[in-house]
Amino acid sequence: MNIHKEIDTRGLNCPLPILKAKKALADMASGQLLKVLATDSGSLRDFQAFAKQTGNELVEQQTVGEEYIHVLRRR
């Protein structure tokens, strides 16, 4: 997977990971991939809802230890 941008939102709680992802996606071209690192367990459902609402594709979600990794494709 060719990640174009990665943001670290570890230690931040809702809604900050979503807001930072939204800002990062705004600066990206259509089709590019954004990787978001988070520690907020609520981010799993937050990013699912965010993808549905915005039309960006949620390509992948992983839980690694206490970290959550989200990969979004810019619409």
GROMACS .gro file of C-alpha atoms in nm:
model
   75
    1MET     CA    1   0.000   0.000   0.000
    2ASN     CA    2   0.142   0.336  -0.102
    3ILE     CA    3   0.064   0.577   0.184
    4HIS     CA    4   0.086   0.942   0.073
    5LYS     CA    5   0.049   1.104   0.414
    6GLU     CA    6   0.056   0.987   0.775
    7ILE     CA    7  -0.072   1.171   1.079
    8ASP     CA    8  -0.018   1.085   1.444
    9THR     CA    9  -0.321   1.147   1.665
   10ARG     CA   10  -0.206   0.920   1.949
   11GLY     CA   11  -0.307   1.060   2.287
   12LEU     CA   12  -0.590   1.267   2.137
   13ASN     CA   13  -0.956   1.194   2.208
   14CYS     CA   14  -1.266   1.237   1.993
   15PRO     CA   15  -1.322   1.449   1.790
   16LEU     CA   16  -0.958   1.553   1.737
   17PRO     CA   17  -0.842   1.247   1.534
   18ILE     CA   18  -1.132   1.300   1.291
   19LEU     CA   19  -1.072   1.676   1.268
   20LYS     CA   20  -0.701   1.627   1.196
   21ALA     CA   21  -0.781   1.360   0.935
   22LYS     CA   22  -1.035   1.590   0.769
   23LYS     CA   23  -0.777   1.870   0.751
   24ALA     CA   24  -0.510   1.636   0.610
   25LEU     CA   25  -0.748   1.495   0.347
   26ALA     CA   26  -0.835   1.848   0.231
   27ASP     CA   27  -0.470   1.896   0.125
   28MET     CA   28  -0.455   1.567  -0.066
   29ALA     CA   29  -0.541   1.470  -0.424
   30SER     CA   30  -0.824   1.233  -0.510
   31GLY     CA   31  -0.721   0.868  -0.470
   32GLN     CA   32  -0.432   0.936  -0.232
   33LEU     CA   33  -0.406   0.738   0.092
   34LEU     CA   34  -0.396   0.883   0.444
   35LYS     CA   35  -0.280   0.675   0.740
   36VAL     CA   36  -0.401   0.783   1.085
   37LEU     CA   37  -0.244   0.651   1.406
   38ALA     CA   38  -0.475   0.678   1.708
   39THR     CA   39  -0.509   0.553   2.066
   40ASP     CA   40  -0.876   0.644   2.115
   41SER     CA   41  -1.078   0.320   2.103
   42GLY     CA   42  -1.379   0.520   1.983
   43SER     CA   43  -1.186   0.607   1.668
   44LEU     CA   44  -1.279   0.269   1.516
   45ARG     CA   45  -1.647   0.358   1.488
   46ASP     CA   46  -1.573   0.729   1.441
   47PHE     CA   47  -1.371   0.666   1.123
   48GLN     CA   48  -1.635   0.424   0.990
   49ALA     CA   49  -1.901   0.694   1.031
   50PHE     CA   50  -1.669   0.964   0.894
   51ALA     CA   51  -1.604   0.760   0.578
   52LYS     CA   52  -1.977   0.705   0.520
   53GLN     CA   53  -2.061   1.073   0.574
   54THR     CA   54  -1.782   1.216   0.358
   55GLY     CA   55  -1.757   0.960   0.078
   56ASN     CA   56  -1.390   0.890   0.151
   57GLU     CA   57  -1.312   0.518   0.143
   58LEU     CA   58  -1.204   0.347   0.464
   59VAL     CA   59  -0.950   0.109   0.312
   60GLU     CA   60  -0.825  -0.057   0.629
   61GLN     CA   61  -0.851  -0.055   1.008
   62GLN     CA   62  -0.611  -0.240   1.235
   63THR     CA   63  -0.566  -0.272   1.608
   64VAL     CA   64  -0.203  -0.317   1.712
   65GLY     CA   65  -0.171  -0.341   2.089
   66GLU     CA   66  -0.329  -0.023   2.219
   67GLU     CA   67  -0.304   0.161   1.887
   68TYR     CA   68  -0.559   0.188   1.610
   69ILE     CA   69  -0.449   0.236   1.251
   70HIS     CA   70  -0.692   0.377   0.996
   71VAL     CA   71  -0.621   0.410   0.623
   72LEU     CA   72  -0.850   0.636   0.419
   73ARG     CA   73  -0.857   0.695   0.042
   74ARG     CA   74  -0.938   1.053  -0.054
   75ARG     CA   75  -1.253   1.068  -0.265
   0.00000   0.00000   0.00000
